[in-house]
Structure formats: structure tokens, C-alpha cells
Amino acid sequence: MSQRRDPGRGPRRTPDPFPEPGLAALGLRPGDHVRFRRRADERWKEAVVVRRERDGSVGLRDAKGAARAITIEHLQVRTTGPRGGTVWESLAERAARTEQLELL
């Protein structure tokens, strides 16, 4: 009898405590949930942040598993509002705002 490995199992990755500098400058981390649309008459599509691209756009992975590179102006980031609900914030506004870094 041969042993089979379950492809879903394996060593668990811990989140990187030092995110890549390109995403950190925008206030993002790999795995953050965002939504995007290319035109104003399109529906919003949700995706997950993967990396920062060379041209300055953000690399995403959408719900179907497709890789996308979307400019900052077309993205909104999911955050928690003052009452605990989900709020979508423009990434361009978030990147322009200065925030204090998290302390370890």
C-alpha cells in the first residue's frame, strides 16, 4: 500500500513580519482584500493583494484565480468602520495619508 500525501496539507506559513517595501508604502500587505473596476460603469470585482508590480500597479489574484495588475486609482481596500462594519476605502487616499507605523 502506498501512502498518499494530501495536497492541502503541509507546513503552514506564518505571515511575513516585514512586508515588501512597495506594498508597505501604500499601506497594504499580501493577502489584503481589495476590489477593483476598470471603468465607472463596471461592477466591482473582489481580489486579494499579491505583490507590487514594476510599473507601480498592484498585483492581484481574483476570485477565479486569474492574476491582475491594477493601477492604484482603480482600487479600494476593505477596512473596518467605526462601528465594526465593512467599509471600502480608496487606495489612492490611503496611500496619500501618513500613518504611524505599527510597533512590535
CSV table of N, CA and C in Angstrom, one decimal:
chain,number,residue,atom,x,y,z
A,1,MET,N,0.8,-1.2,0.0
A,1,MET,CA,0.0,0.0,0.0
A,1,MET,C,0.9,1.2,0.0
A,2,SER,N,0.6,2.1,-0.9
A,2,SER,CA,1.4,3.4,-0.9
A,2,SER,C,0.7,4.5,-0.2
A,3,GLN,N,1.5,5.3,0.4
A,3,GLN,CA,1.0,6.4,1.2
A,3,GLN,C,0.8,7.6,0.3
A,4,ARG,N,-0.3,8.2,0.4
A,4,ARG,CA,-0.6,9.4,-0.4
A,4,ARG,C,-0.6,10.6,0.5
A,5,ARG,N,0.0,11.7,-0.1
A,5,ARG,CA,0.0,13.0,0.6
A,5,ARG,C,-1.2,13.8,0.2
A,6,ASP,N,-1.8,14.4,1.2
A,6,ASP,CA,-2.9,15.3,0.9
A,6,ASP,C,-2.3,16.6,0.4
A,7,PRO,N,-2.6,17.1,-0.8
A,7,PRO,CA,-2.0,18.3,-1.3
A,7,PRO,C,-2.4,19.5,-0.5
A,8,GLY,N,-3.5,19.5,0.3
A,8,GLY,CA,-3.9,20.6,1.1
A,8,GLY,C,-3.1,20.8,2.3
A,9,ARG,N,-2.4,19.7,2.7
A,9,ARG,CA,-1.7,19.7,4.0
A,9,ARG,C,-0.2,20.0,3.7
A,10,GLY,N,0.4,20.6,4.6
A,10,GLY,CA,1.8,20.9,4.5
A,10,GLY,C,2.2,21.9,5.6
A,11,PRO,N,3.4,22.3,5.6
A,11,PRO,CA,3.8,23.3,6.6
A,11,PRO,C,3.0,24.6,6.5
A,12,ARG,N,2.6,25.1,7.6
A,12,ARG,CA,1.8,26.4,7.5
A,12,ARG,C,2.8,27.6,7.5
A,13,ARG,N,2.5,28.5,6.6
A,13,ARG,CA,3.4,29.7,6.6
A,13,ARG,C,2.9,30.7,7.6
A,14,THR,N,3.8,31.3,8.2
A,14,THR,CA,3.5,32.4,9.1
A,14,THR,C,3.5,33.7,8.3
A,15,PRO,N,2.7,34.7,8.6
A,15,PRO,CA,2.8,36.0,7.9
A,15,PRO,C,4.1,36.6,8.0
A,16,ASP,N,4.6,37.2,6.9
A,16,ASP,CA,5.9,37.9,6.9
A,16,ASP,C,5.8,39.1,7.8
A,17,PRO,N,6.6,39.2,8.9
A,17,PRO,CA,6.5,40.4,9.8
A,17,PRO,C,7.1,41.7,9.1
A,18,PHE,N,7.8,41.5,8.0
A,18,PHE,CA,8.4,42.6,7.3
A,18,PHE,C,7.9,42.6,5.9
A,19,PRO,N,6.7,43.2,5.6
A,19,PRO,CA,6.2,43.1,4.3
A,19,PRO,C,7.0,43.8,3.3
A,20,GLU,N,6.9,43.4,2.0
A,20,GLU,CA,7.7,44.1,1.0
A,20,GLU,C,7.5,45.6,1.0
A,21,PRO,N,8.6,46.3,0.8
A,21,PRO,CA,8.5,47.8,0.9
A,21,PRO,C,7.6,48.5,-0.1
A,22,GLY,N,7.4,47.9,-1.3
A,22,GLY,CA,6.5,48.6,-2.2
A,22,GLY,C,5.0,48.6,-1.8
A,23,LEU,N,4.6,47.5,-1.2
A,23,LEU,CA,3.2,47.4,-0.7
A,23,LEU,C,3.1,48.2,0.6
A,24,ALA,N,4.1,48.1,1.5
A,24,ALA,CA,4.0,48.8,2.7
A,24,ALA,C,3.9,50.3,2.5
A,25,ALA,N,4.5,50.9,1.5
A,25,ALA,CA,4.4,52.3,1.2
A,25,ALA,C,3.0,52.7,0.9
A,26,LEU,N,2.2,51.7,0.4
A,26,LEU,CA,0.8,52.0,0.1
A,26,LEU,C,-0.2,51.7,1.2
A,27,GLY,N,0.4,51.1,2.3
A,27,GLY,CA,-0.5,50.7,3.4
A,27,GLY,C,-1.1,49.3,3.2
A,28,LEU,N,-0.5,48.5,2.3
A,28,LEU,CA,-1.0,47.2,2.0
A,28,LEU,C,-0.1,46.1,2.5
A,29,ARG,N,-0.6,44.9,2.6
A,29,ARG,CA,0.2,43.7,2.8
A,29,ARG,C,-0.3,42.6,1.9
A,30,PRO,N,0.5,41.6,1.6
A,30,PRO,CA,0.0,40.5,0.8
A,30,PRO,C,-1.1,39.8,1.5
A,31,GLY,N,-2.2,39.5,0.8
A,31,GLY,CA,-3.4,38.9,1.5
A,31,GLY,C,-4.5,39.8,1.8
A,32,ASP,N,-4.3,41.1,1.7
A,32,ASP,CA,-5.3,42.1,2.0
A,32,ASP,C,-6.4,42.0,0.9
A,33,HIS,N,-7.7,42.1,1.3
A,33,HIS,CA,-8.8,42.1,0.4
A,33,HIS,C,-9.1,43.5,-0.2
A,34,VAL,N,-9.2,43.5,-1.5
A,34,VAL,CA,-9.4,44.7,-2.3
A,34,VAL,C,-10.5,44.5,-3.3
A,35,ARG,N,-11.0,45.5,-3.9
A,35,ARG,CA,-11.9,45.4,-5.0
A,35,ARG,C,-11.5,46.4,-6.1
A,36,PHE,N,-11.8,46.1,-7.3
A,36,PHE,CA,-11.4,46.9,-8.4
A,36,PHE,C,-12.4,47.0,-9.5
A,37,ARG,N,-12.4,48.0,-10.3
A,37,ARG,CA,-13.1,48.1,-11.6
A,37,ARG,C,-12.3,49.0,-12.5
A,38,ARG,N,-12.3,48.7,-13.7
A,38,ARG,CA,-11.5,49.4,-14.7
A,38,ARG,C,-12.3,50.7,-15.2
A,39,ARG,N,-13.6,50.6,-15.3
A,39,ARG,CA,-14.4,51.7,-15.8
A,39,ARG,C,-15.5,52.0,-14.8
A,40,ALA,N,-16.0,53.2,-14.8
A,40,ALA,CA,-17.1,53.6,-13.9
A,40,ALA,C,-18.4,52.8,-14.0
A,41,ASP,N,-18.7,52.3,-15.2
A,41,ASP,CA,-19.9,51.6,-15.5
A,41,ASP,C,-19.8,50.1,-15.2
A,42,GLU,N,-18.7,49.6,-14.8
A,42,GLU,CA,-18.5,48.2,-14.4
A,42,GLU,C,-18.9,47.9,-13.0
A,43,ARG,N,-19.1,46.6,-12.7
A,43,ARG,CA,-19.3,46.2,-11.3
A,43,ARG,C,-18.0,46.0,-10.6
A,44,TRP,N,-18.0,46.1,-9.3
A,44,TRP,CA,-16.8,45.9,-8.5
A,44,TRP,C,-16.5,44.4,-8.5
A,45,LYS,N,-15.2,44.1,-8.6
A,45,LYS,CA,-14.7,42.7,-8.5
A,45,LYS,C,-13.7,42.6,-7.4
A,46,GLU,N,-13.9,41.6,-6.5
A,46,GLU,CA,-13.1,41.4,-5.4
A,46,GLU,C,-11.8,40.6,-5.7
A,47,ALA,N,-10.7,40.9,-5.0
A,47,ALA,CA,-9.5,40.2,-5.3
A,47,ALA,C,-8.6,40.3,-4.0
A,48,VAL,N,-7.5,39.6,-4.0
A,48,VAL,CA,-6.5,39.6,-2.9
A,48,VAL,C,-5.2,40.1,-3.4
A,49,VAL,N,-4.5,40.9,-2.6
A,49,VAL,CA,-3.3,41.5,-2.9
A,49,VAL,C,-2.2,40.5,-2.9
A,50,VAL,N,-1.3,40.5,-4.0
A,50,VAL,CA,-0.2,39.5,-4.1
A,50,VAL,C,1.1,40.2,-3.9
A,51,ARG,N,1.3,41.3,-4.8
A,51,ARG,CA,2.6,42.0,-4.8
A,51,ARG,C,2.5,43.3,-5.4
A,52,ARG,N,3.6,44.1,-5.5
A,52,ARG,CA,3.7,45.4,-6.2
A,52,ARG,C,4.4,45.1,-7.5
A,53,GLU,N,3.9,45.6,-8.6
A,53,GLU,CA,4.4,45.3,-9.9
A,53,GLU,C,5.5,46.4,-10.2
A,54,ARG,N,6.3,46.1,-11.2
A,54,ARG,CA,7.4,47.1,-11.5
A,54,ARG,C,6.9,48.4,-12.0
A,55,ASP,N,5.8,48.4,-12.7
A,55,ASP,CA,5.2,49.7,-13.2
A,55,ASP,C,4.5,50.5,-12.1
A,56,GLY,N,4.4,50.0,-10.9
A,56,GLY,CA,3.8,50.8,-9.8
A,56,GLY,C,2.4,50.3,-9.5
A,57,SER,N,1.8,49.4,-10.4
A,57,SER,CA,0.5,48.9,-10.1
A,57,SER,C,0.6,47.8,-9.0
A,58,VAL,N,-0.6,47.3,-8.6
A,58,VAL,CA,-0.7,46.3,-7.6
A,58,VAL,C,-1.1,45.0,-8.2
A,59,GLY,N,-0.3,43.9,-7.9
A,59,GLY,CA,-0.6,42.6,-8.5
A,59,GLY,C,-1.7,41.9,-7.6
A,60,LEU,N,-2.7,41.5,-8.2
A,60,LEU,CA,-3.8,40.9,-7.5
A,60,LEU,C,-4.1,39.4,-8.0
A,61,ARG,N,-4.9,38.7,-7.2
A,61,ARG,CA,-5.4,37.4,-7.6
A,61,ARG,C,-6.9,37.5,-7.4
A,62,ASP,N,-7.7,37.3,-8.5
A,62,ASP,CA,-9.1,37.5,-8.4
A,62,ASP,C,-9.8,36.2,-7.9
A,63,ALA,N,-11.1,36.2,-7.8
A,63,ALA,CA,-11.8,35.0,-7.3
A,63,ALA,C,-11.7,33.8,-8.2
A,64,LYS,N,-11.5,34.0,-9.5
A,64,LYS,CA,-11.3,32.9,-10.4
A,64,LYS,C,-9.9,32.4,-10.4
A,65,GLY,N,-8.9,33.0,-9.7
A,65,GLY,CA,-7.6,32.6,-9.7
A,65,GLY,C,-6.7,33.3,-10.8
A,66,ALA,N,-7.3,34.3,-11.5
A,66,ALA,CA,-6.5,35.0,-12.5
A,66,ALA,C,-5.7,36.1,-11.9
A,67,ALA,N,-4.5,36.3,-12.5
A,67,ALA,CA,-3.6,37.3,-12.0
A,67,ALA,C,-4.0,38.6,-12.7
A,68,ARG,N,-4.0,39.7,-12.0
A,68,ARG,CA,-4.3,41.0,-12.5
A,68,ARG,C,-3.3,42.0,-12.0
A,69,ALA,N,-3.0,43.1,-12.8
A,69,ALA,CA,-2.2,44.2,-12.4
A,69,ALA,C,-3.1,45.4,-12.6
A,70,ILE,N,-3.5,46.0,-11.5
A,70,ILE,CA,-4.4,47.1,-11.5
A,70,ILE,C,-3.8,48.4,-10.9
A,71,THR,N,-4.0,49.5,-11.5
A,71,THR,CA,-3.4,50.8,-11.0
A,71,THR,C,-4.1,51.2,-9.7
A,72,ILE,N,-3.4,52.0,-8.9
A,72,ILE,CA,-3.8,52.4,-7.6
A,72,ILE,C,-5.2,53.1,-7.7
A,73,GLU,N,-5.4,53.9,-8.7
A,73,GLU,CA,-6.6,54.7,-8.8
A,73,GLU,C,-7.9,53.9,-8.9
A,74,HIS,N,-7.7,52.6,-9.4
A,74,HIS,CA,-8.9,51.8,-9.6
A,74,HIS,C,-9.2,50.8,-8.5
A,75,LEU,N,-8.5,50.9,-7.3
A,75,LEU,CA,-8.6,50.0,-6.2
A,75,LEU,C,-9.2,50.6,-5.0
A,76,GLN,N,-10.0,49.8,-4.3
A,76,GLN,CA,-10.5,50.1,-3.0
A,76,GLN,C,-10.1,49.0,-2.0
A,77,VAL,N,-9.7,49.4,-0.8
A,77,VAL,CA,-9.3,48.4,0.2
A,77,VAL,C,-10.4,48.2,1.3
A,78,ARG,N,-10.6,47.0,1.7
A,78,ARG,CA,-11.6,46.6,2.7
A,78,ARG,C,-11.0,46.9,4.1
A,79,THR,N,-11.7,47.7,4.9
A,79,THR,CA,-11.3,48.1,6.2
A,79,THR,C,-12.5,47.9,7.1
A,80,THR,N,-12.3,48.1,8.4
A,80,THR,CA,-13.3,48.1,9.4
A,80,THR,C,-13.7,49.5,9.8
A,81,GLY,N,-15.0,49.8,9.7
A,81,GLY,CA,-15.5,51.1,10.0
A,81,GLY,C,-15.6,51.4,11.5
A,82,PRO,N,-16.0,52.6,11.9
A,82,PRO,CA,-16.1,52.9,13.3
A,82,PRO,C,-17.0,52.1,14.2
A,83,ARG,N,-18.0,51.5,13.5
A,83,ARG,CA,-19.0,50.6,14.3
A,83,ARG,C,-18.7,49.1,14.0
A,84,GLY,N,-17.6,48.8,13.4
A,84,GLY,CA,-17.2,47.4,13.2
A,84,GLY,C,-17.7,46.8,11.9
A,85,GLY,N,-18.3,47.6,11.0
A,85,GLY,CA,-18.8,47.1,9.7
A,85,GLY,C,-17.7,47.2,8.7
A,86,THR,N,-17.9,46.6,7.5
A,86,THR,CA,-17.0,46.6,6.4
A,86,THR,C,-17.2,47.9,5.7
A,87,VAL,N,-16.0,48.6,5.4
A,87,VAL,CA,-16.0,49.9,4.7
A,87,VAL,C,-15.0,49.8,3.6
A,88,TRP,N,-15.2,50.3,2.5
A,88,TRP,CA,-14.3,50.3,1.4
A,88,TRP,C,-13.7,51.7,1.2
A,89,GLU,N,-12.3,51.7,1.3
A,89,GLU,CA,-11.6,53.0,1.2
A,89,GLU,C,-10.7,53.0,0.0
A,90,SER,N,-10.7,54.2,-0.7
A,90,SER,CA,-9.9,54.3,-1.9
A,90,SER,C,-8.4,54.1,-1.6
A,91,LEU,N,-7.7,53.3,-2.3
A,91,LEU,CA,-6.3,53.1,-2.1
A,91,LEU,C,-5.5,54.4,-2.3
A,92,ALA,N,-5.9,55.2,-3.3
A,92,ALA,CA,-5.2,56.4,-3.6
A,92,ALA,C,-5.2,57.4,-2.3
A,93,GLU,N,-6.4,57.4,-1.7
A,93,GLU,CA,-6.5,58.2,-0.4
A,93,GLU,C,-5.7,57.6,0.7
A,94,ARG,N,-5.7,56.3,0.8
A,94,ARG,CA,-5.0,55.7,1.9
A,94,ARG,C,-3.5,55.9,1.7
A,95,ALA,N,-3.0,55.8,0.5
A,95,ALA,CA,-1.5,55.9,0.2
A,95,ALA,C,-1.1,57.4,0.5
A,96,ALA,N,-2.0,58.3,0.2
A,96,ALA,CA,-1.6,59.7,0.4
A,96,ALA,C,-1.6,60.1,1.9
A,97,ARG,N,-2.3,59.4,2.7
A,97,ARG,CA,-2.4,59.7,4.1
A,97,ARG,C,-1.1,59.2,4.8
A,98,THR,N,-0.6,59.9,5.8
A,98,THR,CA,0.5,59.4,6.5
A,98,THR,C,0.0,58.7,7.8
A,99,GLU,N,0.6,57.6,8.1
A,99,GLU,CA,0.2,56.8,9.3
A,99,GLU,C,1.4,56.5,10.1
A,100,GLN,N,1.2,56.3,11.4
A,100,GLN,CA,2.2,55.9,12.2
A,100,GLN,C,2.4,54.4,12.0
A,101,LEU,N,3.7,53.9,12.0
A,101,LEU,CA,4.0,52.5,11.8
A,101,LEU,C,3.6,51.7,13.1
A,102,GLU,N,3.2,50.5,12.9
A,102,GLU,CA,2.9,49.6,14.0
A,102,GLU,C,4.2,49.3,14.8
A,103,LEU,N,4.1,49.3,16.1
A,103,LEU,CA,5.2,48.9,17.0
A,103,LEU,C,5.1,47.4,17.3
A,104,LEU,N,6.3,46.8,17.3
A,104,LEU,CA,6.3,45.4,17.6
A,104,LEU,C,6.2,45.1,19.1
